[in-house]
Every structure is written in structure tokens, then in C-alpha cells.
CSV table of C-alpha atoms in Angstrom, one decimal:
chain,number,residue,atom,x,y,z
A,1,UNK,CA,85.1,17.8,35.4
A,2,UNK,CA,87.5,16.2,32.5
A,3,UNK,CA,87.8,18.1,29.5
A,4,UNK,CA,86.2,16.1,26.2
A,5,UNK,CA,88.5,14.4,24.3
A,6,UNK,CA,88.7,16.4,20.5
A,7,UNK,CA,87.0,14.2,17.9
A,8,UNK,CA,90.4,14.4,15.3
A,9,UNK,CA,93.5,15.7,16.3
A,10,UNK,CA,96.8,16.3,14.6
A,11,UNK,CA,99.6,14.1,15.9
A,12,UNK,CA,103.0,14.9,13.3
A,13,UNK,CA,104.8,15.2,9.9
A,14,UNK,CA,108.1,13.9,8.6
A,15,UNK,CA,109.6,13.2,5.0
A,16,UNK,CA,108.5,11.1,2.9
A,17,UNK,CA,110.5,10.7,-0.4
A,18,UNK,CA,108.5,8.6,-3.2
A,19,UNK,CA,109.4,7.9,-6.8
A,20,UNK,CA,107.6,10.5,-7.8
A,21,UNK,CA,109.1,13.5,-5.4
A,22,UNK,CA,109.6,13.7,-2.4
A,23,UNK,CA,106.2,14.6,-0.3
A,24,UNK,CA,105.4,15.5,3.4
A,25,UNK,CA,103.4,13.0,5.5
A,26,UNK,CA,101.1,14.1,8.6
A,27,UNK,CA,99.5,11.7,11.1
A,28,UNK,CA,96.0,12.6,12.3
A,29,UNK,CA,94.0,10.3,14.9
A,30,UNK,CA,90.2,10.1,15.6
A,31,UNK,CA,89.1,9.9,19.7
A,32,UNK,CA,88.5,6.5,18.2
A,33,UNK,CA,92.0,5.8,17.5
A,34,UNK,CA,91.7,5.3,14.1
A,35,UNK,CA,94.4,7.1,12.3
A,36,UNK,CA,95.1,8.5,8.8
A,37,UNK,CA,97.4,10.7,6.8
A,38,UNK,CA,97.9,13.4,4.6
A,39,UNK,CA,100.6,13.7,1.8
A,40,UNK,CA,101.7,17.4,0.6
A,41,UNK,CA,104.1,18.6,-2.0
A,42,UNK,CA,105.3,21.6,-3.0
A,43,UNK,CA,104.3,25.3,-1.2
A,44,UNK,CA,101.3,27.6,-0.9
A,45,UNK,CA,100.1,30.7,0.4
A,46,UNK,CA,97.0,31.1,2.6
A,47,UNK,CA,93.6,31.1,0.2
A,48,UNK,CA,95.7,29.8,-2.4
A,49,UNK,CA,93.6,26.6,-4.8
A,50,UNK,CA,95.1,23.8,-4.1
A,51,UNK,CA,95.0,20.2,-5.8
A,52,UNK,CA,94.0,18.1,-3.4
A,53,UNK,CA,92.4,14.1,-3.4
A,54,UNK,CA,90.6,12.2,-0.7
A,55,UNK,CA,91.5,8.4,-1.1
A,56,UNK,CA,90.0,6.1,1.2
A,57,UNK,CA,92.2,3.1,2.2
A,58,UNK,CA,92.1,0.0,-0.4
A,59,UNK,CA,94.7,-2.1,0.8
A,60,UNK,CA,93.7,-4.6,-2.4
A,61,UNK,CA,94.1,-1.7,-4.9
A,62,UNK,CA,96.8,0.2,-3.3
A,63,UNK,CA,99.4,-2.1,-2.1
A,64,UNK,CA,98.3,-5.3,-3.7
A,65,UNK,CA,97.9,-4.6,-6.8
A,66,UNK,CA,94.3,-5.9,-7.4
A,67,UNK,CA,92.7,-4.7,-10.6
A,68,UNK,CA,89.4,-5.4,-10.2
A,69,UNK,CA,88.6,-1.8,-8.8
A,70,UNK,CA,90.9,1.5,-10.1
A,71,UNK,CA,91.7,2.3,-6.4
A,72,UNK,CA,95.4,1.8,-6.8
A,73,UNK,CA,95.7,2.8,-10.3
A,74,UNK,CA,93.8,6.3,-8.9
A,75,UNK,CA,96.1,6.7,-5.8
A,76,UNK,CA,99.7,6.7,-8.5
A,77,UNK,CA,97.6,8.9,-11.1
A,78,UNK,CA,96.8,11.6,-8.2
A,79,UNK,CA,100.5,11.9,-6.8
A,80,UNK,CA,101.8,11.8,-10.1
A,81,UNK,CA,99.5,14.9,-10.5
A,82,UNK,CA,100.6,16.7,-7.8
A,83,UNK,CA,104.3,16.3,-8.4
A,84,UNK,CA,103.4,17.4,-12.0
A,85,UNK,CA,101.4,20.8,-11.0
A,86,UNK,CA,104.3,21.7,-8.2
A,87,UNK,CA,101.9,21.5,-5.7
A,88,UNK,CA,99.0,19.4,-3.4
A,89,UNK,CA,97.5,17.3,-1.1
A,90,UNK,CA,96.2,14.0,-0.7
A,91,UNK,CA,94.3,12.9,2.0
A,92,UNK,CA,94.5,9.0,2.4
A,93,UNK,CA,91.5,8.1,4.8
A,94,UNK,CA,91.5,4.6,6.4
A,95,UNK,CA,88.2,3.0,5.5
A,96,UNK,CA,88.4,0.5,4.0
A,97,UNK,CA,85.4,-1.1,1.2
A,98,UNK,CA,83.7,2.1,1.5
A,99,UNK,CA,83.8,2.3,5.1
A,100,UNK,CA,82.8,-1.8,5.8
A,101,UNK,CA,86.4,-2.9,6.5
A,102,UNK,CA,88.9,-4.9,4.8
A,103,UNK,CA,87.4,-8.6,6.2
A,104,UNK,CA,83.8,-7.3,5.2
A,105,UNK,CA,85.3,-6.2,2.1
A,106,UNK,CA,86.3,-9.3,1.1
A,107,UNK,CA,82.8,-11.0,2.1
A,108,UNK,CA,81.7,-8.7,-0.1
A,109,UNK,CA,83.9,-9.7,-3.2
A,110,UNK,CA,82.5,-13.0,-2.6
A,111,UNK,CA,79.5,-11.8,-3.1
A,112,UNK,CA,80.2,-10.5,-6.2
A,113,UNK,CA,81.9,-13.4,-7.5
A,114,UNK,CA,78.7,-15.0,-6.9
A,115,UNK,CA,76.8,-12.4,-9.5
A,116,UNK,CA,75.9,-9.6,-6.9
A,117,UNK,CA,77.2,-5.9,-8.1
A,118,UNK,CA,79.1,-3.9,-5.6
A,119,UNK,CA,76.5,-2.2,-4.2
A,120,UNK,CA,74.2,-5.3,-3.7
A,121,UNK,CA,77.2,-7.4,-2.1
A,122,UNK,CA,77.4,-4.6,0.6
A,123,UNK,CA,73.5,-4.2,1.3
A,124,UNK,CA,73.5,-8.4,1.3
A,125,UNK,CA,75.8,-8.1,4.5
A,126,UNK,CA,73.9,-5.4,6.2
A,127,UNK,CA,75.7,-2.1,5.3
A,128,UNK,CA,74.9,0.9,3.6
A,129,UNK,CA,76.3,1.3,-0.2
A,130,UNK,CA,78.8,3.9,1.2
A,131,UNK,CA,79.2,4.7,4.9
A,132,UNK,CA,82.6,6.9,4.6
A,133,UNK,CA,82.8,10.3,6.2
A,134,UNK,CA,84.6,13.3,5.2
A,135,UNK,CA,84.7,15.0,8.4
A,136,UNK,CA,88.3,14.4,9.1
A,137,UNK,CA,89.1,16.4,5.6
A,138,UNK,CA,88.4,19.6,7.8
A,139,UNK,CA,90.9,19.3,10.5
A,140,UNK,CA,93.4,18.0,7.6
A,141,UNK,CA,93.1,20.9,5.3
A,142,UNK,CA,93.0,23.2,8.1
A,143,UNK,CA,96.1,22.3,9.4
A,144,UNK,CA,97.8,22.5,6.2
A,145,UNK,CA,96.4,25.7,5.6
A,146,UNK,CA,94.1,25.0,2.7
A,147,UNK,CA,90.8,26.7,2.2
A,148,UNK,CA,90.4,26.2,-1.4
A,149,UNK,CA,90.7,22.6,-3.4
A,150,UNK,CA,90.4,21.8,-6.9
A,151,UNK,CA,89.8,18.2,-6.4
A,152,UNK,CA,90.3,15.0,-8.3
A,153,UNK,CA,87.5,12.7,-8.2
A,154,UNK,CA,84.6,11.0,-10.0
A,155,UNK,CA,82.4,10.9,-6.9
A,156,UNK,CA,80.1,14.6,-6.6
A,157,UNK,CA,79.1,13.5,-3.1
A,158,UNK,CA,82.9,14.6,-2.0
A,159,UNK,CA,82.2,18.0,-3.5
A,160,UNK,CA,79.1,18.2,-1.4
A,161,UNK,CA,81.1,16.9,1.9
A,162,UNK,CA,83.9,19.4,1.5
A,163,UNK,CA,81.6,22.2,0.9
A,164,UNK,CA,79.5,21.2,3.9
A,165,UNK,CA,82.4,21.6,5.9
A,166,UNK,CA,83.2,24.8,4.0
A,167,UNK,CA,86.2,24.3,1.9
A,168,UNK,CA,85.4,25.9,-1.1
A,169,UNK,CA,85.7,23.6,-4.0
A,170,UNK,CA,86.5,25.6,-7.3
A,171,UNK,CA,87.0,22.8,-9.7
A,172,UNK,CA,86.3,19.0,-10.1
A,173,UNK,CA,89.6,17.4,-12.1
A,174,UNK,CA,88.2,14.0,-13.2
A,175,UNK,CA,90.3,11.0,-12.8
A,176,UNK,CA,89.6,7.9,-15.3
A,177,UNK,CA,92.6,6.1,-14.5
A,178,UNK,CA,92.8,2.3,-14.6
A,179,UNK,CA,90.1,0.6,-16.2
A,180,UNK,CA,90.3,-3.1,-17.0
A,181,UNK,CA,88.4,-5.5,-18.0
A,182,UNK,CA,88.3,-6.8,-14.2
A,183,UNK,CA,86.7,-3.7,-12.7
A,184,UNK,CA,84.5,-2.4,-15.9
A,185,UNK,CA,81.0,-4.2,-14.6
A,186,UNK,CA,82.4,-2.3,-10.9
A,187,UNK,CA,82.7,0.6,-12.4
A,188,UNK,CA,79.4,0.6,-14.3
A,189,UNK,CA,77.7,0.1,-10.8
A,190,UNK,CA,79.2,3.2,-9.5
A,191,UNK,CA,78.3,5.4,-12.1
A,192,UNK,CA,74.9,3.9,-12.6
A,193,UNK,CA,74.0,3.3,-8.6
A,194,UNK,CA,75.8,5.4,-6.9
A,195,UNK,CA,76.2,8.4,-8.9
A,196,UNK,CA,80.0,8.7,-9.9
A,197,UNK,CA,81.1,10.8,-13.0
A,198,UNK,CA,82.5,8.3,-15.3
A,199,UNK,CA,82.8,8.8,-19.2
A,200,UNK,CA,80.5,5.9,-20.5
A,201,UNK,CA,82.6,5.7,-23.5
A,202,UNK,CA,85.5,4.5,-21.7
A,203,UNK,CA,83.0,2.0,-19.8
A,204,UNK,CA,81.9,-0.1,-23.0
């Protein structure tokens, strides 16, 4: 009998010098092959909080420099964090467009160029809102020997995942970084539709 093949598995680390300090990158792999990585800085002790943020992939935002969502403008903010309190992690999750992919992702933009919101766009082509999953954060924290996160986010439903998987979240660190004109109406949506903890005042 062949022994099953483990769901996520940890595969290295290396250096990883930035402009902002220089972090530690680890490779993890799903049985799927999918692959992400983890970023840490800085040193902690076992049961020790720990900054963390969980950014899933947005190769528009974070490498191309889009600004109609704050994806980009989120992923500098939360390493410029980290650097800044000594220590964390952040978890960079390949799923793309909330777990559709980048080609759908773009369908989807279409979409919304065409009057749909963000949420609509993605129901229009047959997908949930949101189909990520946080299970991978488990295995990732784990290995880095974090138990407990203060994490930066507007989305509540990554509190919920993490906790469900039993990292103990001790405190939510907001992060309303990068909105434009371009991605106000996108981030409206998310706070009204899908629940996201965005000050309306900055929204207007």
C-alpha cells in the first residue's frame, strides 16, 4: 500500500534581501503542486505574538502596479511594517482574483468595466465571491514556529480561518493603504458585500 501524499509540505528557505531589510523566504507546495511562500524577519521565541499578513497573489497589484484595487499598495505597507516592529511574517498565498485565477480575473475586470461591481463580475462567470482558503496558513506558521498572530487585515473572515485552524489571533492591525480614485467604488463593494473593515470616511 503507498503512503498518501501530505496535502502541503514544506520544501526550503534562503535569503531574501529587499529594500526594506533583508527577510527569509520559505517554499511550501500543495499535493496539487501549487506552491507559495512565506517571508520572515527578525527573531522569536516559541508562543511569542507575532505580526503576521496573509496576501493572496495579485500579480496586477503587486508587480504591475495596477491601482484599481490596494493589493500592491497592501503588500509594501505590510513589509514595511514588519521591518519597522523588528519582527514578522507574511504569508503570500497564490490565488489569484480571490481564488478564480489571473485569466478569470481579468474576465472579470471586464465585467466591471461594463458596470458589474466586483463581486457581481465574479458570480456573472460562475464563481463564488471569494473561494480562497487558509488552510495552508497552518503548516506555514507551524513551521516557523508561530502560534500567536497579531494580524494585518481588513477582511474578519481571516480571523475566523486562523482561529479555526487554531492560531490564536490576539489582535486585528488594520491596513487602509492605497486608496485611489480607481479602486474606491472596489473597495466600497468589499466592505459593503463582503464584509471587510474599511473606515467609510476614507471611502467617500
Amino acid at each position: 500500500m503507498t503512503s498518501k501524499q501530505p496535502k502541503y509540505e514544506y520544501v526550503s528557505s534562503a535569503k531574501l534581501p529587499t529594500r526594506w531589510g533583508e527577510f527569509r523566504i520559505h517554499g511550501f507546495v500543495e499535493a496539487s503542486g501549487q506552491e507559495h511562500v512565506a517571508l520572515s524577519y527578525g527573531e522569536w521565541q516559541p508562543g511569542e505574538v507575532v505580526p503576521i499578513r496573509i496576501h493572496s497573489e495579485c500579480l496586477t497589484g503587486d508587480a504591475l502596479f495596477s491601482t484599481r484595487c490596494d493589493c500592491g499598495f497592501q503588500l509594501e505597507k505590510a513589509l514595511k511594517n514588519i521591518v519597522e516592529h523588528g519582527k514578522g511574517v507574511l504569508l503570500y498565498l497564490r490565488q489569484e482574483g480571490r481564488g478564480i485565477g489571473l485569466l478569470n480575473k481579468i474576465r472579470a475586470y471586464n465585467l466591471q468595466d461594463n458596470g458589474l461591481d466586483t463581486v457581481e463580475a465574479n458570480e456573472h462567470l460562475g464563481f463564488d465571491a471569494d473561494l480562497r482558503s487558509y488552510d495552508i496558513c497552518k503548516l506555514m506558521l507551524e513551521t516557523l514556529k508561530v502560534s500567536k498572530v497579531e494580524l494585518m487585515t481588513n477582511n474578519p473572515k481571516k480571523l475566523k480561518a486562523l482561529s479555526a485552524l487554531g492560531i490564536e489571533v490576539v489582535a486585528r492591525k488594520p491596513i487602509d493603504h492605497g486608496i485611489t480614485e480607481d479602486n474606491k467604488h472596489y473597495l466600497k463593494t468589499k466592505t459593503e458585500k463582503l464584509g471587510h473593515a474599511f473606515d467609510p470616511h476614507l471611502l467617500k
